[in-house]
PDB file of C-alpha atoms in Angstrom:
ATOM      1  CA  UNK A   1       7.911  20.609   8.865  1.00 38.00           C
ATOM      2  CA  UNK A   2       5.365  20.153   6.124  1.00 43.00           C
ATOM      3  CA  UNK A   3       2.037  18.440   6.871  1.00 51.00           C
ATOM      4  CA  UNK A   4       2.009  14.929   5.606  1.00 64.00           C
ATOM      5  CA  UNK A   5      -0.857  13.898   3.370  1.00 63.00           C
ATOM      6  CA  UNK A   6      -3.347  11.243   4.617  1.00 55.00           C
ATOM      7  CA  UNK A   7      -6.759  10.619   3.248  1.00 52.00           C
ATOM      8  CA  UNK A   8      -8.671   8.703   5.981  1.00 58.00           C
ATOM      9  CA  UNK A   9     -11.299   6.329   4.678  1.00 55.00           C
ATOM     10  CA  UNK A  10     -14.900   6.909   5.695  1.00 59.00           C
ATOM     11  CA  UNK A  11     -16.761   4.553   7.924  1.00 59.00           C
ATOM     12  CA  UNK A  12     -18.849   3.173   5.079  1.00 60.00           C
ATOM     13  CA  UNK A  13     -15.867   2.539   3.010  1.00 54.00           C
ATOM     14  CA  UNK A  14     -14.131   0.710   5.925  1.00 50.00           C
ATOM     15  CA  UNK A  15     -17.110  -1.392   6.552  1.00 55.00           C
ATOM     16  CA  UNK A  16     -18.116  -2.232   2.998  1.00 56.00           C
ATOM     17  CA  UNK A  17     -14.853  -2.252   1.054  1.00 63.00           C
ATOM     18  CA  UNK A  18     -11.940  -2.872   3.394  1.00 61.00           C
ATOM     19  CA  UNK A  19     -13.696  -5.317   5.597  1.00 69.00           C
ATOM     20  CA  UNK A  20     -15.140  -7.215   2.658  1.00 74.00           C
ATOM     21  CA  UNK A  21     -11.890  -7.366   0.754  1.00 71.00           C
ATOM     22  CA  UNK A  22     -10.026  -8.253   3.952  1.00 74.00           C
ATOM     23  CA  UNK A  23     -12.454 -11.148   4.728  1.00 75.00           C
ATOM     24  CA  UNK A  24     -12.201 -12.458   1.170  1.00 75.00           C
ATOM     25  CA  UNK A  25      -8.442 -12.293   1.265  1.00 77.00           C
ATOM     26  CA  UNK A  26      -8.231 -14.047   4.625  1.00 78.00           C
ATOM     27  CA  UNK A  27     -10.352 -16.790   3.099  1.00 77.00           C
ATOM     28  CA  UNK A  28      -8.067 -17.238   0.178  1.00 79.00           C
ATOM     29  CA  UNK A  29      -9.792 -15.040  -2.488  1.00 75.00           C
ATOM     30  CA  UNK A  30      -7.708 -12.316  -3.799  1.00 78.00           C
ATOM     31  CA  UNK A  31      -9.318  -9.534  -5.719  1.00 77.00           C
ATOM     32  CA  UNK A  32      -7.129  -8.767  -8.757  1.00 74.00           C
ATOM     33  CA  UNK A  33      -4.004  -9.596  -6.878  1.00 84.00           C
ATOM     34  CA  UNK A  34      -4.768  -7.873  -3.659  1.00 88.00           C
ATOM     35  CA  UNK A  35      -3.229  -8.978  -0.414  1.00 92.00           C
ATOM     36  CA  UNK A  36      -3.736  -8.547   3.238  1.00 92.00           C
ATOM     37  CA  UNK A  37      -0.804  -6.731   4.773  1.00 95.00           C
ATOM     38  CA  UNK A  38       0.022  -7.754   8.369  1.00 96.00           C
ATOM     39  CA  UNK A  39       2.464  -5.581  10.258  1.00 98.00           C
ATOM     40  CA  UNK A  40       3.202  -5.156  13.865  1.00 97.00           C
ATOM     41  CA  UNK A  41       1.714  -1.925  15.514  1.00 96.00           C
ATOM     42  CA  UNK A  42       4.655   0.482  16.369  1.00 95.00           C
ATOM     43  CA  UNK A  43       3.133   1.165  19.846  1.00 93.00           C
ATOM     44  CA  UNK A  44       1.137  -1.892  20.728  1.00 94.00           C
ATOM     45  CA  UNK A  45       3.174  -4.598  19.026  1.00 94.00           C
ATOM     46  CA  UNK A  46      -0.120  -6.155  18.026  1.00 96.00           C
ATOM     47  CA  UNK A  47      -0.632  -7.416  14.359  1.00 95.00           C
ATOM     48  CA  UNK A  48      -2.549  -4.840  12.315  1.00 94.00           C
ATOM     49  CA  UNK A  49      -4.120  -5.879   9.014  1.00 91.00           C
ATOM     50  CA  UNK A  50      -4.990  -3.832   5.881  1.00 88.00           C
ATOM     51  CA  UNK A  51      -5.848  -4.707   2.333  1.00 88.00           C
ATOM     52  CA  UNK A  52      -2.976  -3.597  -0.116  1.00 93.00           C
ATOM     53  CA  UNK A  53      -2.306  -3.873  -3.800  1.00 93.00           C
ATOM     54  CA  UNK A  54       1.236  -4.981  -4.511  1.00 96.00           C
ATOM     55  CA  UNK A  55       2.817  -4.105  -7.892  1.00 96.00           C
ATOM     56  CA  UNK A  56       5.727  -5.773  -9.593  1.00 96.00           C
ATOM     57  CA  UNK A  57       8.266  -3.615 -11.575  1.00 97.00           C
ATOM     58  CA  UNK A  58      11.068  -5.539 -13.140  1.00 95.00           C
ATOM     59  CA  UNK A  59      12.183  -8.177 -10.662  1.00 96.00           C
ATOM     60  CA  UNK A  60      11.081  -6.091  -7.616  1.00 97.00           C
ATOM     61  CA  UNK A  61       7.822  -5.840  -5.729  1.00 97.00           C
ATOM     62  CA  UNK A  62       6.510  -2.769  -4.221  1.00 98.00           C
ATOM     63  CA  UNK A  63       3.745  -1.558  -1.825  1.00 98.00           C
ATOM     64  CA  UNK A  64       2.297   1.905  -2.560  1.00 97.00           C
ATOM     65  CA  UNK A  65       0.236   3.905  -0.166  1.00 96.00           C
ATOM     66  CA  UNK A  66      -2.439   5.607  -2.253  1.00 93.00           C
ATOM     67  CA  UNK A  67      -3.948   7.447   0.729  1.00 90.00           C
ATOM     68  CA  UNK A  68      -0.526   8.779   2.000  1.00 92.00           C
ATOM     69  CA  UNK A  69       0.959   8.590   5.477  1.00 93.00           C
ATOM     70  CA  UNK A  70      -1.457   5.904   6.747  1.00 91.00           C
ATOM     71  CA  UNK A  71      -1.052   3.916   9.968  1.00 93.00           C
ATOM     72  CA  UNK A  72       0.155   0.927   8.060  1.00 95.00           C
ATOM     73  CA  UNK A  73       2.820   3.104   6.475  1.00 97.00           C
ATOM     74  CA  UNK A  74       4.026   4.321   9.896  1.00 96.00           C
ATOM     75  CA  UNK A  75       3.889   0.769  11.278  1.00 97.00           C
ATOM     76  CA  UNK A  76       5.868  -0.661   8.360  1.00 98.00           C
ATOM     77  CA  UNK A  77       8.452   2.100   8.735  1.00 97.00           C
ATOM     78  CA  UNK A  78       8.938   1.205  12.409  1.00 97.00           C
ATOM     79  CA  UNK A  79       8.835  -2.591  11.954  1.00 97.00           C
ATOM     80  CA  UNK A  80      10.807  -2.850   8.679  1.00 97.00           C
ATOM     81  CA  UNK A  81       9.121  -6.118   7.979  1.00 98.00           C
ATOM     82  CA  UNK A  82       5.686  -7.568   7.585  1.00 98.00           C
ATOM     83  CA  UNK A  83       3.573 -10.375   5.898  1.00 97.00           C
ATOM     84  CA  UNK A  84       1.421 -10.466   2.848  1.00 96.00           C
ATOM     85  CA  UNK A  85      -1.355 -12.995   3.146  1.00 94.00           C
ATOM     86  CA  UNK A  86      -3.936 -14.671   1.098  1.00 93.00           C
ATOM     87  CA  UNK A  87      -5.791 -17.431   2.870  1.00 91.00           C
ATOM     88  CA  UNK A  88      -3.268 -19.674   4.594  1.00 91.00           C
ATOM     89  CA  UNK A  89      -0.389 -18.482   2.321  1.00 93.00           C
ATOM     90  CA  UNK A  90       1.915 -16.180   4.173  1.00 95.00           C
ATOM     91  CA  UNK A  91       4.755 -14.390   2.554  1.00 96.00           C
ATOM     92  CA  UNK A  92       7.179 -12.807   5.044  1.00 98.00           C
ATOM     93  CA  UNK A  93       9.145  -9.766   3.732  1.00 98.00           C
ATOM     94  CA  UNK A  94      11.461  -6.935   4.628  1.00 98.00           C
ATOM     95  CA  UNK A  95      10.636  -3.432   3.472  1.00 98.00           C
ATOM     96  CA  UNK A  96      12.827  -0.574   2.428  1.00 98.00           C
ATOM     97  CA  UNK A  97      11.271   2.790   1.651  1.00 98.00           C
ATOM     98  CA  UNK A  98      11.905   4.209  -1.799  1.00 98.00           C
ATOM     99  CA  UNK A  99      13.129   7.805  -2.110  1.00 98.00           C
ATOM    100  CA  UNK A 100      10.952  10.325  -3.905  1.00 97.00           C
ATOM    101  CA  UNK A 101      13.193  10.664  -6.855  1.00 97.00           C
ATOM    102  CA  UNK A 102      12.890   7.034  -7.731  1.00 97.00           C
ATOM    103  CA  UNK A 103       9.167   6.843  -7.535  1.00 98.00           C
ATOM    104  CA  UNK A 104       7.800   8.103 -10.963  1.00 97.00           C
ATOM    105  CA  UNK A 105       8.131   4.726 -12.796  1.00 97.00           C
ATOM    106  CA  UNK A 106       6.866   2.865  -9.742  1.00 98.00           C
ATOM    107  CA  UNK A 107       3.820   5.141  -9.453  1.00 97.00           C
ATOM    108  CA  UNK A 108       3.226   4.851 -13.112  1.00 97.00           C
ATOM    109  CA  UNK A 109       3.299   1.040 -12.938  1.00 97.00           C
ATOM    110  CA  UNK A 110       1.065   1.093  -9.861  1.00 96.00           C
ATOM    111  CA  UNK A 111      -1.563   3.379 -11.579  1.00 96.00           C
ATOM    112  CA  UNK A 112      -1.373   1.232 -14.676  1.00 94.00           C
ATOM    113  CA  UNK A 113      -2.421  -1.751 -12.634  1.00 92.00           C
ATOM    114  CA  UNK A 114      -4.628  -0.223  -9.944  1.00 88.00           C
ATOM    115  CA  UNK A 115      -5.992   3.100 -11.182  1.00 90.00           C
ATOM    116  CA  UNK A 116      -9.502   1.790 -11.432  1.00 84.00           C
ATOM    117  CA  UNK A 117      -9.484   1.311  -7.743  1.00 80.00           C
ATOM    118  CA  UNK A 118      -7.150   4.106  -6.375  1.00 83.00           C
ATOM    119  CA  UNK A 119      -7.037   6.861  -9.079  1.00 83.00           C
ATOM    120  CA  UNK A 120      -9.112   9.203  -7.077  1.00 85.00           C
ATOM    121  CA  UNK A 121      -6.284   9.587  -4.479  1.00 87.00           C
ATOM    122  CA  UNK A 122      -3.719  10.806  -6.989  1.00 89.00           C
ATOM    123  CA  UNK A 123      -4.768  14.399  -7.684  1.00 85.00           C
ATOM    124  CA  UNK A 124      -5.582  13.930 -11.306  1.00 89.00           C
ATOM    125  CA  UNK A 125      -2.253  12.146 -12.095  1.00 93.00           C
ATOM    126  CA  UNK A 126      -2.537   8.917 -14.050  1.00 94.00           C
ATOM    127  CA  UNK A 127      -0.153   6.360 -15.707  1.00 94.00           C
ATOM    128  CA  UNK A 128       0.133   8.625 -18.804  1.00 95.00           C
ATOM    129  CA  UNK A 129       1.291  11.680 -16.688  1.00 96.00           C
ATOM    130  CA  UNK A 130       4.886  12.916 -17.191  1.00 96.00           C
ATOM    131  CA  UNK A 131       7.684  12.086 -14.857  1.00 96.00           C
ATOM    132  CA  UNK A 132       7.523  15.669 -13.528  1.00 96.00           C
ATOM    133  CA  UNK A 133       3.864  15.346 -12.632  1.00 96.00           C
ATOM    134  CA  UNK A 134       4.527  11.999 -10.873  1.00 97.00           C
ATOM    135  CA  UNK A 135       7.548  13.434  -9.116  1.00 96.00           C
ATOM    136  CA  UNK A 136       5.313  16.416  -7.905  1.00 95.00           C
ATOM    137  CA  UNK A 137       2.944  14.008  -5.934  1.00 95.00           C
ATOM    138  CA  UNK A 138       5.705  11.474  -5.088  1.00 96.00           C
ATOM    139  CA  UNK A 139       6.049  12.713  -1.372  1.00 95.00           C
ATOM    140  CA  UNK A 140       2.254  12.188  -0.882  1.00 94.00           C
ATOM    141  CA  UNK A 141       2.541   8.411  -1.649  1.00 96.00           C
ATOM    142  CA  UNK A 142       5.072   6.291   0.303  1.00 97.00           C
ATOM    143  CA  UNK A 143       6.459   3.367  -1.649  1.00 98.00           C
ATOM    144  CA  UNK A 144       8.220   0.412  -0.175  1.00 98.00           C
ATOM    145  CA  UNK A 145      10.306  -2.147  -1.971  1.00 98.00           C
ATOM    146  CA  UNK A 146       9.577  -5.537  -0.442  1.00 98.00           C
ATOM    147  CA  UNK A 147      11.962  -8.472  -0.413  1.00 97.00           C
ATOM    148  CA  UNK A 148      10.676 -11.956   0.508  1.00 94.00           C
ATOM    149  CA  UNK A 149      12.431 -13.426   3.505  1.00 91.00           C
ATOM    150  CA  UNK A 150      13.787 -17.016   3.136  1.00 73.00           C
TER     151      UNK A 150
END
């Protein structure tokens, strides 16, 4: 089995960036379209919260994990559903993981929208990279198609 990529954020990043963005989002202020992901922990069953940057491609919405196989990725795989939150607005969704061969246009769209924030996690690949380059890094970045629940 190959090692799965995960770039763990540092303490300062968590305290300054994640906690600040999370606090703002919980209070109804979305930074450039960011959301707070709420998903049940796969072991504890407790709600876990992380800031995320959804991207829309065509008529579908996606969550991309720029840091790789994070805890929220593992929890979302196990739960198959979650919530995107901004203030009191809660959007419940189901999630389906996208296979690597379908990721290049999704990663390109994600980088086109969010590269200013997450580009450092993509090994020099950007929105102008070829499909082959995007496919090369696809397994390092889980992607989920999210569908709003009625």
